[in-house]
Coordinates of C-alpha atoms in Angstrom, one line a residue:
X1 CA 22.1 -107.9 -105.5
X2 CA 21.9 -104.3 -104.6
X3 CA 22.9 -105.4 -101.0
X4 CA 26.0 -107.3 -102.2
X5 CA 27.0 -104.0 -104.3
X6 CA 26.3 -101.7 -100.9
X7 CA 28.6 -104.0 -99.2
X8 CA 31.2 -104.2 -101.6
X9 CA 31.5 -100.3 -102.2
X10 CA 31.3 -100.0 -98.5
X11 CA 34.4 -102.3 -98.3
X12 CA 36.3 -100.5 -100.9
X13 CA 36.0 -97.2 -99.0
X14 CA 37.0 -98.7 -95.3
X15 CA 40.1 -99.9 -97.3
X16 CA 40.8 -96.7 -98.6
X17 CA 40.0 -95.1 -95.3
X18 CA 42.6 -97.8 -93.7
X19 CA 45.1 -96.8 -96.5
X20 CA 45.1 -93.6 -96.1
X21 CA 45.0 -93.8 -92.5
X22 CA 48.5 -96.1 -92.7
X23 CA 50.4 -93.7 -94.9
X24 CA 48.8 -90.6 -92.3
X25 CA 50.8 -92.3 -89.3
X26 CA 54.0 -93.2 -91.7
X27 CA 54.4 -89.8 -93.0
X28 CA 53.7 -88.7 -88.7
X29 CA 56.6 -91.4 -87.4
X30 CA 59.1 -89.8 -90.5
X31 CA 58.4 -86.1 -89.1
X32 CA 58.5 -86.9 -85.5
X33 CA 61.4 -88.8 -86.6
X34 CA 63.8 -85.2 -87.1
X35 CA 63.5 -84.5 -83.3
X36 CA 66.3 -85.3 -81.1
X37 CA 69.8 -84.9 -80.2
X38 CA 72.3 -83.9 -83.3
X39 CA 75.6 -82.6 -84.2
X40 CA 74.7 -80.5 -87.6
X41 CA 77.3 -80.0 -90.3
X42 CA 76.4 -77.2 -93.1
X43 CA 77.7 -77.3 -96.6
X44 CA 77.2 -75.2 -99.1
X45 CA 78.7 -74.6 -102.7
X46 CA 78.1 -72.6 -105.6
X47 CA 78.0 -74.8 -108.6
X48 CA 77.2 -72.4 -112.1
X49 CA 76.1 -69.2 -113.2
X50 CA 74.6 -68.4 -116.7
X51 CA 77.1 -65.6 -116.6
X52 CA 80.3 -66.9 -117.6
X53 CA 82.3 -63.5 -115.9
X54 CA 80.5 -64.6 -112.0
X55 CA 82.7 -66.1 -110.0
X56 CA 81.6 -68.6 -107.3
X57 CA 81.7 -67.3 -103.8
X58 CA 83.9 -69.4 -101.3
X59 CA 82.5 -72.6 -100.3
X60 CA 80.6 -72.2 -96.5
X61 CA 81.1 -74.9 -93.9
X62 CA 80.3 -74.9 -90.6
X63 CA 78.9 -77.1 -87.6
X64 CA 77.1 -77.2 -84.1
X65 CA 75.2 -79.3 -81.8
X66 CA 71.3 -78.9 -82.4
X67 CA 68.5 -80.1 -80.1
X68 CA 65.1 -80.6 -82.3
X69 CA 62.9 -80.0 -79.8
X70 CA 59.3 -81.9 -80.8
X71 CA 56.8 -79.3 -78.9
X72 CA 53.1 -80.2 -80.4
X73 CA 52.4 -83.5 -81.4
X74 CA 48.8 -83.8 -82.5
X75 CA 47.0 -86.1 -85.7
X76 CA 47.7 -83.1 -88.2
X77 CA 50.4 -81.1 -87.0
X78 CA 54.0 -81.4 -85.4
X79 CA 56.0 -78.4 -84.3
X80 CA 59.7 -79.0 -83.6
X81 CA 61.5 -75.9 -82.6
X82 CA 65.5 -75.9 -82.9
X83 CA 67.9 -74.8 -80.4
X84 CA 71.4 -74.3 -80.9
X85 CA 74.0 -75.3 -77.8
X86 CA 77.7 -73.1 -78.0
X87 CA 79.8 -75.0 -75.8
X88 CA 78.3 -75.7 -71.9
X89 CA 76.7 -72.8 -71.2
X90 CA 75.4 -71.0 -74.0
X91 CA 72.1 -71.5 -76.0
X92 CA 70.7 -69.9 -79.4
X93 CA 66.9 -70.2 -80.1
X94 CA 67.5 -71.2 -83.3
X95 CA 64.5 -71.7 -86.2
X96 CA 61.3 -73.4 -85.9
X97 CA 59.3 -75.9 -88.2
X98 CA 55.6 -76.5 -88.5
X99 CA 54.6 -79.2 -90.3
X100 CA 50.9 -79.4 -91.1
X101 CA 49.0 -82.0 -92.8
X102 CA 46.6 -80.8 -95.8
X103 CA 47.0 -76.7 -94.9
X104 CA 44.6 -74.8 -97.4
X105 CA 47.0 -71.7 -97.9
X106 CA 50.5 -71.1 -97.5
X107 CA 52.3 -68.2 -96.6
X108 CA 54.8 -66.8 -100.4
X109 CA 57.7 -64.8 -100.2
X110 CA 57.9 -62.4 -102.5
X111 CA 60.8 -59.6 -102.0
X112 CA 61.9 -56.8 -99.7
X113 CA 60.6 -58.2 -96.0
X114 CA 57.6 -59.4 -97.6
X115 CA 55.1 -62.4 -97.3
X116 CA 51.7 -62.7 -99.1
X117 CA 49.2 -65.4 -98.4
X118 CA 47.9 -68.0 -101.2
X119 CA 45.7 -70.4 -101.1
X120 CA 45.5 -73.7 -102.6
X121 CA 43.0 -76.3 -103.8
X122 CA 41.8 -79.4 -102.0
X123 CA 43.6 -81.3 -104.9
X124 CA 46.7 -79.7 -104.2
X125 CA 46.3 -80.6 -100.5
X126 CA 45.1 -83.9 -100.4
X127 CA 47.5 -86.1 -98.6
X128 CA 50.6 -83.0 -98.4
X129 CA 52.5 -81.8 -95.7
X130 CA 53.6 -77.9 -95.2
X131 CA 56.8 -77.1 -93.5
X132 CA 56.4 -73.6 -92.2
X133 CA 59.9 -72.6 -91.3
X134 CA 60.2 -69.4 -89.1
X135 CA 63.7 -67.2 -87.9
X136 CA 64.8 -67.3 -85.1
X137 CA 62.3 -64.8 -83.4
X138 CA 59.4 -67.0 -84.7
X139 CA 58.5 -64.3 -87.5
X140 CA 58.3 -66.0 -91.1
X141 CA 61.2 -67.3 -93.4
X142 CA 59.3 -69.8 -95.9
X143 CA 56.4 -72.2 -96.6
X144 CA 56.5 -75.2 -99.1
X145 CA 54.5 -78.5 -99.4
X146 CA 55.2 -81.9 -100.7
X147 CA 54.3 -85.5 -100.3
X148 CA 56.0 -87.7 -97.5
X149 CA 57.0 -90.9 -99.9
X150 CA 57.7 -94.3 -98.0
X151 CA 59.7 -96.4 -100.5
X152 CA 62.2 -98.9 -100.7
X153 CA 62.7 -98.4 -97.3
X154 CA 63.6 -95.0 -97.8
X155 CA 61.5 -91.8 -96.1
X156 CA 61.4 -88.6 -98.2
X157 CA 59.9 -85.3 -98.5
X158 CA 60.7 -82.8 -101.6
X159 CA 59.3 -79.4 -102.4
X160 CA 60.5 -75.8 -104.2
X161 CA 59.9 -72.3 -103.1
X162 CA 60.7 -68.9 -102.3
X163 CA 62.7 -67.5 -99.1
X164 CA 64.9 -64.7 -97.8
X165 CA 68.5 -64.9 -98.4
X166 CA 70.3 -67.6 -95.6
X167 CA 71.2 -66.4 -92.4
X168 CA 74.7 -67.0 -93.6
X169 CA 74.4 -64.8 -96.6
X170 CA 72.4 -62.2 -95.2
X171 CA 74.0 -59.4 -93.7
X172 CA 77.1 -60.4 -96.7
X173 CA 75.0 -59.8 -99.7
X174 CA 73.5 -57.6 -102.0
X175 CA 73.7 -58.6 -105.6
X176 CA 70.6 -61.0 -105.1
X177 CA 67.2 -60.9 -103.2
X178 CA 65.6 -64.3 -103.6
X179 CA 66.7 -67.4 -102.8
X180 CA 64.4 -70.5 -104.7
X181 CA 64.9 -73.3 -102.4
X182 CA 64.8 -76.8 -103.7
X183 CA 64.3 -78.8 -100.7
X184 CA 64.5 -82.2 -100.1
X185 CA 64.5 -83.8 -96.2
X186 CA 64.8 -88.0 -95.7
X187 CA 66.2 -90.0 -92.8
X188 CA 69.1 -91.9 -92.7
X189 CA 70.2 -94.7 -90.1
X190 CA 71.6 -92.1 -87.8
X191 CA 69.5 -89.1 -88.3
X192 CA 68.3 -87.0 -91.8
X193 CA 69.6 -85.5 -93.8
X194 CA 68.5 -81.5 -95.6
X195 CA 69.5 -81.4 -99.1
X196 CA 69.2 -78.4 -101.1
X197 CA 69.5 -77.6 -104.9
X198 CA 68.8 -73.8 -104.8
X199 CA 69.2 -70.8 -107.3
X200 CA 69.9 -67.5 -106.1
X201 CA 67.5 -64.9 -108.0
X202 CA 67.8 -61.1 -108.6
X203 CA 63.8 -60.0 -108.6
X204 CA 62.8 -56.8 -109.8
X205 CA 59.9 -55.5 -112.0
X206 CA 60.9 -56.8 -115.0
X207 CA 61.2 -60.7 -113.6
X208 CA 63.4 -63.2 -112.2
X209 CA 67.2 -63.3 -113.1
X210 CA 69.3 -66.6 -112.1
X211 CA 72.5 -65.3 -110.3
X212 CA 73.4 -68.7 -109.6
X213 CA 72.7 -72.1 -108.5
X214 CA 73.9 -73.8 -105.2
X215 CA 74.1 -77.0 -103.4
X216 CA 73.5 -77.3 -99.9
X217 CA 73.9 -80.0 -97.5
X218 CA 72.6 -80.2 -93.8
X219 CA 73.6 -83.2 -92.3
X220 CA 72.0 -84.2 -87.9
X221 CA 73.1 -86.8 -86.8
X222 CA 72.4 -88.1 -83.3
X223 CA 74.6 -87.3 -80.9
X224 CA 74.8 -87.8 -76.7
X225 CA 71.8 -86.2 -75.6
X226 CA 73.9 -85.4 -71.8
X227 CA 75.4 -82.4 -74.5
X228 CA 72.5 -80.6 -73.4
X229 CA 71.7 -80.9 -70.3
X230 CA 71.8 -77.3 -70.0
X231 CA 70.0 -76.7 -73.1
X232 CA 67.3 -78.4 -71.1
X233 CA 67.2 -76.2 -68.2
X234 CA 67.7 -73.2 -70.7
X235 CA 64.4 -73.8 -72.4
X236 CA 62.2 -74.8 -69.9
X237 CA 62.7 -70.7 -68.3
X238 CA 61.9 -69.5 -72.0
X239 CA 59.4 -71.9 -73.0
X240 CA 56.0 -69.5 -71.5
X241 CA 57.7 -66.5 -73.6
X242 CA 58.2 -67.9 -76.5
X243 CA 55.2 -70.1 -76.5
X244 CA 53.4 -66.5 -76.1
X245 CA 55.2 -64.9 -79.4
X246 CA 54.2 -67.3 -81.2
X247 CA 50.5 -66.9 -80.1
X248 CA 51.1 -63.5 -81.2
X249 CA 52.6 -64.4 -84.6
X250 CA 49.6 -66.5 -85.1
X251 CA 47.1 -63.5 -84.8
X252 CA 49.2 -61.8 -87.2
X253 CA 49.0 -64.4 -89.8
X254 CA 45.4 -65.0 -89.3
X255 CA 44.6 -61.5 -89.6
X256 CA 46.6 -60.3 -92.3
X257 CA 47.1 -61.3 -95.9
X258 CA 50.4 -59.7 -96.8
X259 CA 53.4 -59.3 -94.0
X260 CA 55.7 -57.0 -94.8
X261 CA 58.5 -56.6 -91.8
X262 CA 60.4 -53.0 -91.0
X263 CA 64.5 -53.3 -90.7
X264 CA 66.3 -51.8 -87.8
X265 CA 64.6 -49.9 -85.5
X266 CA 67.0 -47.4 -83.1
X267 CA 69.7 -49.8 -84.6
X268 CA 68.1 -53.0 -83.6
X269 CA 66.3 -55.6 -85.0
X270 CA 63.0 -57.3 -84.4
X271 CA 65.0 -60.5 -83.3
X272 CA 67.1 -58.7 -80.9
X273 CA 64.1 -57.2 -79.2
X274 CA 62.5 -60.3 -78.7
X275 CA 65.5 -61.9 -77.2
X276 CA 66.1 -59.0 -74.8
X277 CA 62.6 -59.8 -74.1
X278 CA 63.2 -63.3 -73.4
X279 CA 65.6 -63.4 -70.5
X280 CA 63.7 -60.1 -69.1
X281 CA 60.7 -62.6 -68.8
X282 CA 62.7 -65.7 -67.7
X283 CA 64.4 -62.9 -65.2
X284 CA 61.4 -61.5 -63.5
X285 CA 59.1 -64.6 -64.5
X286 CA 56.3 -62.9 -66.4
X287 CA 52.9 -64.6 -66.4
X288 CA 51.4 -65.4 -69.5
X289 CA 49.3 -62.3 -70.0
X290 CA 52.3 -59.7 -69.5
X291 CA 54.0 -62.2 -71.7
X292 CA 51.8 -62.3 -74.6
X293 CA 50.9 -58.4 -74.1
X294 CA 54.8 -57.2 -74.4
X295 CA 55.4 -59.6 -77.3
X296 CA 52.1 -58.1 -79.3
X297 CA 53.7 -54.6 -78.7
X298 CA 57.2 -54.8 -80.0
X299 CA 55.8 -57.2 -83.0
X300 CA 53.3 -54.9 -84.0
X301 CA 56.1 -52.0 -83.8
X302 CA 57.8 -54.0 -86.4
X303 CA 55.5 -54.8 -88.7
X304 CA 54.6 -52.2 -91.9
X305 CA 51.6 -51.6 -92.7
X306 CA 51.9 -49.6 -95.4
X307 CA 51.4 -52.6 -97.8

């Protein structure tokens, strides 16, 4: 008898095992599933304001051709960096996105430049995903987690949390400091789609204060991949640099609980460094050492320590 129960509770658990296993490789095909070829339309529209004298800013729209470039594909994590092609001959390094399966911490926004590290439970791990999304120079912009859920033929992903303002808001805005991101990512039959519900929030000492709330659309869908043909070439000069900042960034989040990031240094940016950076590498074809040592230098320039 006791045999029959040690077989039967061994069966339970290689079912749960194969289960688990099966919903692991889904929730890996959906995420390896936002790499590729797209033309990307942005939409974005302030909806309502608890303060009946705001007035909604003008609607944003905009669009480009986006490759989602899948570079690290292993069991528990996928990296997919973003590049932005302007017309034949021009490319952006646009943002990246980690996604890692059952991360222990995550890395907040909180105000001002600053990020500080949380951790969370197994519980609250068990079975989630974490998109780490980084600026354009690789340095942080937000981290959320949520379940990948396979339904009704339908592949989604959902989660809430803190960021910066938007690119396209940034260098525009001043009358709020926190944007509260309500994300939601699923496929569609010819590409995914990034929905957002998100409230713009004025932080201070005293609390949060809802500004407003907005909606937000993303829309890739899969274009001619001949588009980037020189998108291609492009990346495959700046791949070693790049692939060396982030080695850099990743010492800096291992080592550092809070990140708090300087402005404008001798009227440039962090980002504007690094690309300089870039096509002086790709120029003079830096190895990987003088890479990852000129990278460490001009990010540890830039970061404040005085937290």
């Amino acid at each position: 008898m006791k045999k029959i129960f040690f077989l039967v509770a061994l069966l339970s658990t290689v079912q749960a095992n194969v289960k688990a296993q099966s919903k692991l490789d889904q929730d890996r095909v959906a995420i390896r599933a936002l790499g590729g070829f797209y033309k990307v339309t942005f939409d974005y529209a302030e909806t309502f304001s608890p303060d009946t004298a705001y007035h909604n800013h003008p609607q944003y729209h905009s669009w480009g051709y986006e490759w989602a470039a899948v570079e690290e594909d292993s069991p528990k994590k996928i990296v997919i960096q973003h590049l932005l092609v302007v017309g034949d001959s021009a490319v952006i390094k646009h943002w990246r996105e980690d996604w890692v399966y059952e991360e222990p911490a995550l890395l907040n926004f909180d105000q001002n430049s600053t990020w500080k590290k949380g951790t969370l439970k197994t519980t609250e791990a068990k079975g989630r995903w974490v998109q780490k999304v980084f600026q354009v120079d690789d340095s942080p912009r937000y981290e959320s987690i949520g379940t990948w859920i396979h339904a009704d033929g339908k592949h989604f992903w959902q989660s809430e949390c803190d960021s910066p303002l938007p690119r396209r808001e940034f260098t525009k805005r001043s009358d709020y400091n926190v944007l509260r991101r309500g994300n939601r990512i699923y496929l569609t039959p010819n590409g995914w789609m990034f929905e957002q519900d998100n409230q713009k929030i004025i932080r201070s000492a005293g609390g949060d204060k809802l500004l407003a709330r907005e909606k937000g659309y993303e829309e890739f869908t899969k274009t001619d991949e001949a588009k980037f043909a020189f998108a291609k070439g492009w990346w495959q000069k700046q791949q070693p640099y790049w692939t060396a900042v982030r080695q850099v960034w990743d010492e800096v989040y291992a080592q550092n609980s809070v990140i708090k990031l300087k402005g404008k240094i001798d009227g440039k940016l962090l980002y504007e460094r690094l690309f300089d950076l870039a096509d002086q590498s790709a120029k003079e074809k830096w190895d990987a050492q003088k890479n990852k040592a000129e990278a460490r230098k001009l990010i540890n320039n830039y970061l404040d320590t005085n937290v």
